[in-house]
Short mmCIF file of C-alpha atoms and ligand atoms in Angstrom, two decimals:
data_model
loop_
_atom_site.label_atom_id
_atom_site.label_comp_id
_atom_site.label_asym_id
_atom_site.label_seq_id
_atom_site.Cartn_x
_atom_site.Cartn_y
_atom_site.Cartn_z
CA MET A 1 0.00 0.00 0.00
CA LEU A 2 2.91 2.35 0.70
CA GLY A 3 4.36 1.58 -2.72
CA PHE A 4 0.97 2.38 -4.21
CA TYR A 5 0.92 5.64 -2.23
CA ASP A 6 4.38 6.63 -3.45
CA LEU A 7 3.49 6.00 -7.07
CA GLN A 8 -0.18 6.86 -7.31
CA GLY A 9 -1.42 8.38 -4.05
CA ARG A 10 -3.09 11.79 -4.23
CA LYS A 11 -0.75 14.43 -2.89
CA ASP A 12 -2.00 17.63 -4.45
CA LEU A 13 -5.57 17.98 -3.24
CA PRO A 14 -6.14 21.46 -1.78
CA TRP A 15 -6.08 20.18 1.80
CA GLN A 16 -2.87 18.24 1.21
CA LEU A 17 -0.90 21.34 0.27
CA ASN A 18 0.43 23.14 3.36
CA LYS A 19 -1.27 20.52 5.49
CA THR A 20 -2.29 21.56 9.03
CA ASP A 21 -4.49 20.01 11.68
CA TYR A 22 -7.12 22.62 10.71
CA SER A 23 -7.05 21.83 6.97
CA VAL A 24 -7.13 18.07 7.59
CA TRP A 25 -10.03 18.44 10.01
CA VAL A 26 -12.19 20.65 7.75
CA SER A 27 -11.59 18.40 4.73
CA GLU A 28 -12.25 15.19 6.66
CA ILE A 29 -15.59 16.52 7.90
CA MET A 30 -16.56 17.71 4.42
CA LEU A 31 -15.55 14.39 2.86
CA GLN A 32 -17.89 12.38 5.10
CA GLN A 33 -20.51 10.93 2.71
CA THR A 34 -19.41 13.39 0.01
CA GLN A 35 -17.16 12.93 -3.00
CA VAL A 36 -13.85 14.73 -3.45
CA LYS A 37 -14.92 16.61 -6.59
CA THR A 38 -18.00 17.99 -4.78
CA VAL A 39 -15.96 18.97 -1.74
CA ILE A 40 -13.14 20.89 -3.49
CA PRO A 41 -15.05 24.15 -4.31
CA TYR A 42 -16.75 24.13 -0.91
CA TYR A 43 -13.42 23.60 0.82
CA LEU A 44 -11.73 26.43 -1.08
CA ARG A 45 -14.52 28.92 -0.30
CA PHE A 46 -14.64 27.81 3.31
CA MET A 47 -10.92 28.23 3.84
CA GLN A 48 -10.94 31.58 2.13
CA SER A 49 -13.55 32.86 4.60
CA PHE A 50 -12.38 31.01 7.72
CA LYS A 51 -8.63 30.89 7.47
CA SER A 52 -7.97 29.43 10.91
CA VAL A 53 -9.71 27.62 13.72
CA GLU A 54 -9.89 30.97 15.57
CA ALA A 55 -11.60 32.64 12.60
CA LEU A 56 -14.11 29.81 12.45
CA ALA A 57 -14.76 29.99 16.20
CA ASP A 58 -15.41 33.76 15.89
CA ALA A 59 -17.77 33.41 12.90
CA HIS A 60 -21.55 33.55 13.21
CA ILE A 61 -23.22 30.15 12.78
CA ASP A 62 -25.44 31.59 9.99
CA ASP A 63 -22.32 32.45 8.03
CA VAL A 64 -20.91 28.94 8.52
CA LEU A 65 -24.20 27.39 7.38
CA LYS A 66 -24.26 29.65 4.33
CA HIS A 67 -20.87 28.21 3.32
CA TRP A 68 -22.30 24.71 3.77
CA GLU A 69 -25.44 25.40 1.74
CA GLY A 70 -26.01 22.53 -0.73
CA LEU A 71 -23.48 20.17 0.88
CA GLY A 72 -26.16 18.51 3.04
CA TYR A 73 -25.91 16.86 6.47
CA TYR A 74 -25.92 20.27 8.12
CA SER A 75 -25.17 18.89 11.58
CA ARG A 76 -21.59 18.61 10.27
CA ALA A 77 -21.40 22.40 9.92
CA ARG A 78 -22.96 23.03 13.32
CA ASN A 79 -20.56 20.56 14.95
CA LEU A 80 -17.62 22.09 13.09
CA HIS A 81 -18.47 25.48 14.54
CA ALA A 82 -19.01 24.11 18.07
CA CYS A 83 -15.77 22.12 17.81
CA ALA A 84 -13.77 25.18 16.69
CA LYS A 85 -14.96 27.08 19.77
CA GLN A 86 -13.92 24.21 22.02
CA VAL A 87 -10.50 23.82 20.38
CA VAL A 88 -9.83 27.54 20.86
CA THR A 89 -11.07 27.79 24.44
CA GLN A 90 -9.96 24.43 25.84
CA PHE A 91 -6.95 23.42 23.75
CA ASN A 92 -5.23 26.69 22.94
CA SER A 93 -6.24 26.50 19.24
CA ARG A 94 -4.44 23.20 18.55
CA PHE A 95 -6.26 19.91 18.21
CA PRO A 96 -5.46 17.54 21.09
CA GLN A 97 -3.06 14.78 20.14
CA THR A 98 -4.64 11.78 21.81
CA LEU A 99 -7.53 9.78 20.37
CA THR A 100 -9.47 9.93 23.65
CA GLU A 101 -9.34 13.73 23.75
CA ILE A 102 -9.89 14.34 20.08
CA ILE A 103 -13.02 12.15 19.90
CA SER A 104 -14.48 14.06 22.86
CA LEU A 105 -14.89 17.04 20.50
CA PRO A 106 -18.22 17.62 18.70
CA GLY A 107 -18.54 15.83 15.37
CA ILE A 108 -15.24 13.92 15.61
CA GLY A 109 -15.67 10.15 15.63
CA GLU A 110 -12.93 7.56 15.84
CA SER A 111 -12.18 7.47 12.12
CA THR A 112 -12.05 11.26 11.68
CA GLY A 113 -9.97 11.49 14.87
CA GLY A 114 -7.59 8.83 13.52
CA ALA A 115 -7.33 10.69 10.22
CA ILE A 116 -6.46 14.01 11.88
CA LEU A 117 -3.89 12.38 14.19
CA SER A 118 -2.24 10.31 11.45
CA LEU A 119 -2.38 12.79 8.57
CA ALA A 120 -1.64 16.01 10.45
CA TYR A 121 0.45 14.79 13.41
CA ARG A 122 1.89 11.57 11.94
CA LEU A 123 0.65 9.52 14.88
CA PRO A 124 0.00 5.77 14.48
CA GLU A 125 -3.82 5.77 14.51
CA ALA A 126 -6.03 3.67 12.26
CA ILE A 127 -9.04 4.91 10.30
CA LEU A 128 -12.23 3.28 9.03
CA ASP A 129 -14.14 5.55 6.69
CA GLY A 130 -16.62 4.32 4.07
CA ASN A 131 -13.91 3.69 1.47
CA VAL A 132 -11.69 1.73 3.84
CA LYS A 133 -14.65 -0.34 5.03
CA ARG A 134 -15.40 -1.36 1.44
CA VAL A 135 -11.78 -2.35 0.73
CA LEU A 136 -11.42 -4.36 3.95
CA ALA A 137 -14.81 -6.07 3.56
CA ARG A 138 -13.68 -7.29 0.14
CA VAL A 139 -10.09 -8.20 0.94
CA PHE A 140 -11.07 -10.18 4.06
CA LEU A 141 -14.59 -11.23 2.96
CA VAL A 142 -16.29 -9.71 5.98
CA ASP A 143 -19.94 -10.73 6.06
CA GLY A 144 -22.79 -8.40 6.96
CA TRP A 145 -23.69 -4.77 6.42
CA TYR A 146 -21.02 -2.52 7.92
CA GLY A 147 -23.54 -0.19 9.52
CA ASN A 148 -24.10 -3.08 11.92
CA ALA A 149 -22.10 -2.62 15.16
CA LYS A 150 -20.61 -6.14 15.17
CA VAL A 151 -19.48 -5.89 11.56
CA SER A 152 -18.00 -2.47 12.23
CA GLN A 153 -16.09 -3.86 15.25
CA GLU A 154 -14.66 -6.64 13.12
CA LEU A 155 -13.55 -4.16 10.47
CA TRP A 156 -11.94 -1.94 13.12
CA LYS A 157 -9.99 -4.97 14.41
CA ILE A 158 -8.66 -5.65 10.92
CA SER A 159 -7.88 -2.00 10.28
CA ARG A 160 -5.91 -1.67 13.53
CA LYS A 161 -4.09 -4.94 12.92
CA TYR A 162 -2.83 -3.94 9.47
CA THR A 163 -2.21 -0.21 10.01
CA PRO A 164 1.55 0.26 10.32
CA ASN A 165 3.17 2.31 13.08
CA LYS A 166 5.44 4.02 10.59
CA ARG A 167 4.15 6.20 7.76
CA THR A 168 0.65 5.71 9.15
CA GLY A 169 -0.68 8.84 7.46
CA ASP A 170 0.59 7.69 4.05
CA PHE A 171 -0.90 4.25 4.57
CA ASN A 172 -4.28 5.70 5.61
CA GLN A 173 -4.25 8.06 2.63
CA ALA A 174 -3.43 5.14 0.34
CA MET A 175 -6.36 3.11 1.69
CA MET A 176 -8.73 6.05 1.19
CA ASP A 177 -7.40 6.62 -2.34
CA LEU A 178 -7.71 2.94 -3.20
CA GLY A 179 -11.31 2.88 -2.02
CA ALA A 180 -12.24 6.11 -3.77
CA GLY A 181 -10.48 5.50 -7.08
CA ILE A 182 -9.95 1.78 -7.67
CA CYS A 183 -12.01 -0.34 -5.31
CA ASN A 184 -15.21 1.51 -6.08
CA ARG A 185 -18.60 0.04 -5.33
CA SER A 186 -19.95 -0.89 -8.72
CA ASN A 187 -16.89 -1.44 -10.86
CA PRO A 188 -13.70 -2.26 -8.93
CA GLN A 189 -10.55 -2.10 -11.07
CA CYS A 190 -8.97 -5.26 -9.68
CA GLU A 191 -6.47 -5.57 -12.52
CA ILE A 192 -4.63 -2.43 -11.37
CA CYS A 193 -5.18 -2.90 -7.63
CA PRO A 194 -2.10 -3.47 -5.44
CA LEU A 195 -4.12 -5.85 -3.23
CA THR A 196 -5.30 -8.20 -5.99
CA LYS A 197 -3.22 -11.14 -4.79
CA HIS A 198 -4.44 -10.76 -1.19
CA CYS A 199 -8.06 -9.99 -1.95
CA GLU A 200 -10.42 -12.87 -1.21
CA ALA A 201 -13.33 -11.25 -3.02
CA LYS A 202 -11.24 -10.97 -6.17
CA GLN A 203 -9.80 -14.48 -5.82
CA LYS A 204 -13.27 -16.00 -5.32
CA ASN A 205 -14.95 -13.81 -7.91
CA LEU A 206 -17.20 -12.25 -5.29
CA THR A 207 -16.52 -8.54 -5.75
CA LYS A 208 -20.15 -7.93 -6.72
CA GLU A 209 -21.44 -9.57 -3.53
CA TYR A 210 -19.10 -7.70 -1.14
CA PRO A 211 -19.54 -5.56 0.83
CA HIS A 212 -22.96 -6.79 1.80
CA ARG A 213 -25.62 -4.14 1.44
CA LYS A 214 -28.12 -2.96 3.95
CA GLN A 215 -31.47 -4.64 3.42
CA LYS A 216 -33.60 -2.08 1.67
CA LYS A 217 -36.78 -0.93 3.33
CA ALA A 218 -39.34 1.16 1.54
CA ILE A 219 -39.00 4.69 2.89
CA PRO A 220 -42.16 6.58 3.79
CA MET A 221 -43.54 9.71 2.14
CA LYS A 222 -44.11 12.74 4.34
CA GLU A 223 -46.40 15.44 3.01
CA VAL A 224 -46.16 18.99 4.31
CA THR A 225 -47.83 22.25 3.45
CA MET A 226 -45.59 25.31 3.33
CA LEU A 227 -46.59 28.92 3.19
CA LEU A 228 -45.24 31.40 0.71
CA ASP A 229 -46.33 34.81 1.92
CA ALA A 230 -44.81 37.88 0.30
CA LYS A 231 -45.55 41.42 1.47
CA GLY A 232 -44.19 43.87 -1.08
CA SER A 233 -40.55 42.93 -1.42
CA LYS A 234 -40.55 40.86 1.77
CA ILE A 235 -41.11 37.18 2.33
CA LEU A 236 -41.89 35.29 5.50
CA LEU A 237 -39.29 32.67 6.46
CA HIS A 238 -38.84 30.29 9.34
CA LYS A 239 -35.49 29.48 10.89
CA ARG A 240 -35.52 25.76 11.60
CA PRO A 241 -34.50 24.45 15.04
CA PRO A 242 -30.76 23.81 15.42
CA SER A 243 -31.05 20.02 15.39
CA GLY A 244 -32.86 17.81 12.92
CA ILE A 245 -33.48 18.14 9.20
CA TRP A 246 -32.11 21.40 7.74
CA GLY A 247 -31.16 22.47 11.28
CA GLY A 248 -30.43 26.20 11.57
CA LEU A 249 -31.35 26.94 7.92
CA TRP A 250 -34.05 29.34 6.74
CA SER A 251 -37.06 27.60 5.21
CA LEU A 252 -40.65 28.39 4.27
CA PRO A 253 -42.92 28.16 7.32
CA GLU A 254 -44.84 24.91 7.51
CA GLN A 255 -48.47 25.01 8.60
CA THR A 256 -47.46 23.81 12.05
CA ASN A 257 -45.51 27.07 12.56
CA LEU A 258 -48.72 29.10 12.25
CA SER A 259 -51.31 29.28 14.99
CA HIS A 260 -54.29 29.40 12.62
CA GLN A 261 -54.37 27.68 9.31
CA SER A 262 -55.77 29.61 6.42
CA ASN A 263 -59.28 28.90 5.35
CA GLN A 264 -59.09 26.63 2.31
CA LYS A 265 -60.95 29.14 0.13
CA SER A 266 -58.49 31.90 0.93
CA ILE A 267 -55.39 30.10 -0.30
CA LYS A 268 -54.00 29.16 -3.64
CA ILE A 269 -51.48 26.46 -4.43
CA THR A 270 -48.34 28.15 -5.70
CA GLY A 271 -46.29 25.07 -6.40
CA GLN A 272 -45.04 21.70 -5.26
CA PHE A 273 -41.67 20.04 -4.92
CA LYS A 274 -40.25 16.72 -3.81
CA HIS A 275 -37.05 15.90 -2.03
CA THR A 276 -35.59 12.62 -0.80
CA PHE A 277 -33.77 12.27 2.49
CA SER A 278 -32.05 9.04 3.54
CA HIS A 279 -35.06 7.99 5.64
CA TYR A 280 -38.09 9.55 3.94
CA HIS A 281 -39.41 11.29 0.84
CA LEU A 282 -40.76 14.78 1.32
CA LYS A 283 -43.59 16.12 -0.77
CA ALA A 284 -44.25 19.79 -0.16
CA THR A 285 -47.22 21.79 -1.35
CA VAL A 286 -46.57 25.52 -1.25
CA ILE A 287 -49.60 27.69 -0.71
CA SER A 288 -50.03 31.47 -0.76
CA PRO A 289 -52.79 33.41 0.93
CA SER A 290 -54.92 35.38 -1.52
CA LYS A 291 -54.32 39.13 -1.29
CA ASN A 292 -57.43 40.13 0.64
CA GLN A 293 -57.08 37.17 3.00
CA GLN A 294 -53.47 37.68 4.02
CA LYS A 295 -54.35 38.37 7.63
CA ASN A 296 -56.44 35.23 8.04
CA TYR A 297 -53.67 33.44 9.82
CA GLN A 298 -51.59 34.65 12.71
CA ILE A 299 -47.97 33.95 13.25
CA GLU A 300 -47.19 32.26 16.52
CA ASP A 301 -45.17 34.31 18.94
CA ASN A 302 -42.03 32.76 17.60
CA SER A 303 -38.82 34.69 17.23
CA GLU A 304 -37.66 32.23 14.57
CA LEU A 305 -40.21 33.54 12.06
CA ALA A 306 -39.09 36.68 10.28
CA TRP A 307 -39.74 38.78 7.19
CA HIS A 308 -36.75 38.92 4.85
CA ASN A 309 -36.17 41.07 1.83
CA VAL A 310 -36.31 38.96 -1.34
CA ASN A 311 -33.16 40.74 -2.56
CA GLU A 312 -31.30 39.32 0.42
CA LEU A 313 -32.23 35.67 -0.10
CA THR A 314 -28.82 35.00 -1.61
CA LYS A 315 -27.22 35.88 1.74
CA LEU A 316 -29.27 33.38 3.73
CA ALA A 317 -28.48 29.69 4.17
CA LEU A 318 -31.41 27.86 2.58
CA PRO A 319 -32.01 24.11 2.11
CA THR A 320 -31.41 23.15 -1.54
CA PRO A 321 -35.06 22.39 -2.54
CA ILE A 322 -36.33 25.59 -0.85
CA LYS A 323 -33.58 27.57 -2.53
CA LYS A 324 -34.44 26.12 -5.95
CA PHE A 325 -38.12 26.83 -5.42
CA LEU A 326 -37.63 30.42 -4.24
CA TYR A 327 -34.96 31.30 -6.80
CA LYS A 328 -37.26 30.09 -9.56
CA HIS A 329 -40.32 31.83 -8.11
CA PHE A 330 -38.55 35.18 -7.72
CA ALA A 331 -36.33 34.76 -10.82
CA ILE A 332 -33.15 35.06 -8.74
CA LYS A 333 -29.87 34.14 -10.41
CA GLU A 334 -27.51 31.78 -8.62
CA GLU A 335 -24.61 33.62 -7.04
CA ARG A 336 -21.62 31.92 -5.58
CA LEU A 337 -20.08 33.18 -2.37
S1 SF4 B 1 -8.69 -6.62 -5.80
FE1 SF4 B 1 -10.54 -5.61 -6.51
S2 SF4 B 1 -12.06 -5.94 -4.93
FE2 SF4 B 1 -10.09 -6.45 -4.07
S3 SF4 B 1 -9.44 -4.58 -3.03
FE3 SF4 B 1 -8.58 -4.53 -5.08
S4 SF4 B 1 -10.07 -3.42 -6.33
FE4 SF4 B 1 -11.07 -4.02 -4.42
#
């Protein structure tokens, strides 16, 4: 694997140039469940705005979420912000250098902690991200879906056993690169893989069967009604609670955010959209009150509901489907940060 790293390992990704604990940490969090090519522009914009862990700790959470807009899994951004504050106040702006301490920080699990310690500090810690799990499940024919705790424990055992104490960061990087570029899920390139001779899945012609998949369950459909109310150049938006779906982002108010629902005759359907989360489909119907009925509903005494100028929508962090809907409705052009 080290030979593979020397010859073919990625060494010029933005977070690998002038590597620091901060750059490794930000990239590792962004790369969770997200591909490298998607992450690169987000990473570059993020680092341009928040150049250090101190700058990130000082930033407003809304600004951090705006930089995360479209990347999904927004708890990552909220944890990143909370973690930066803790690193600055409790660890003098350096990440702690033991696994026990580093995984006590918000949003840092054992694999991300191992990646920061091995890649930034050259410490001998193993990792087990999605790519490494796939490689190990194939090479050692590990049965079962790796979201299962027992399967995950088995994979951790293997990862720790084979992770070398020297050049650990290079080895971990090589495993991630192999999983991302060669041992991919649907079409592994076994003929150019450095592990071909050791790989049981390849030797037994079982690469299609491994890793075992999670048994698919039909995911439910959730239907919601959202309100699009515009007063002159202003629009009513609801800031979602910090945890849960779209946490901390600005969305259209759902009917549950209003104390009185509009009388059916006084509303018109403005549009509909669908979105799929990992555990349910969302079908949203967007309604608008008719002009002379706008005061039929009352807004709950809720400080998280606010009128925003339509011209300023580009500055707010919005969930992707809401953003698409509003940008289309108000003919707003996409602007990058
Ligand atoms: S030989 Fe094929 S299946 Fe096995 S690790 Fe390499 S690419 Fe993956």
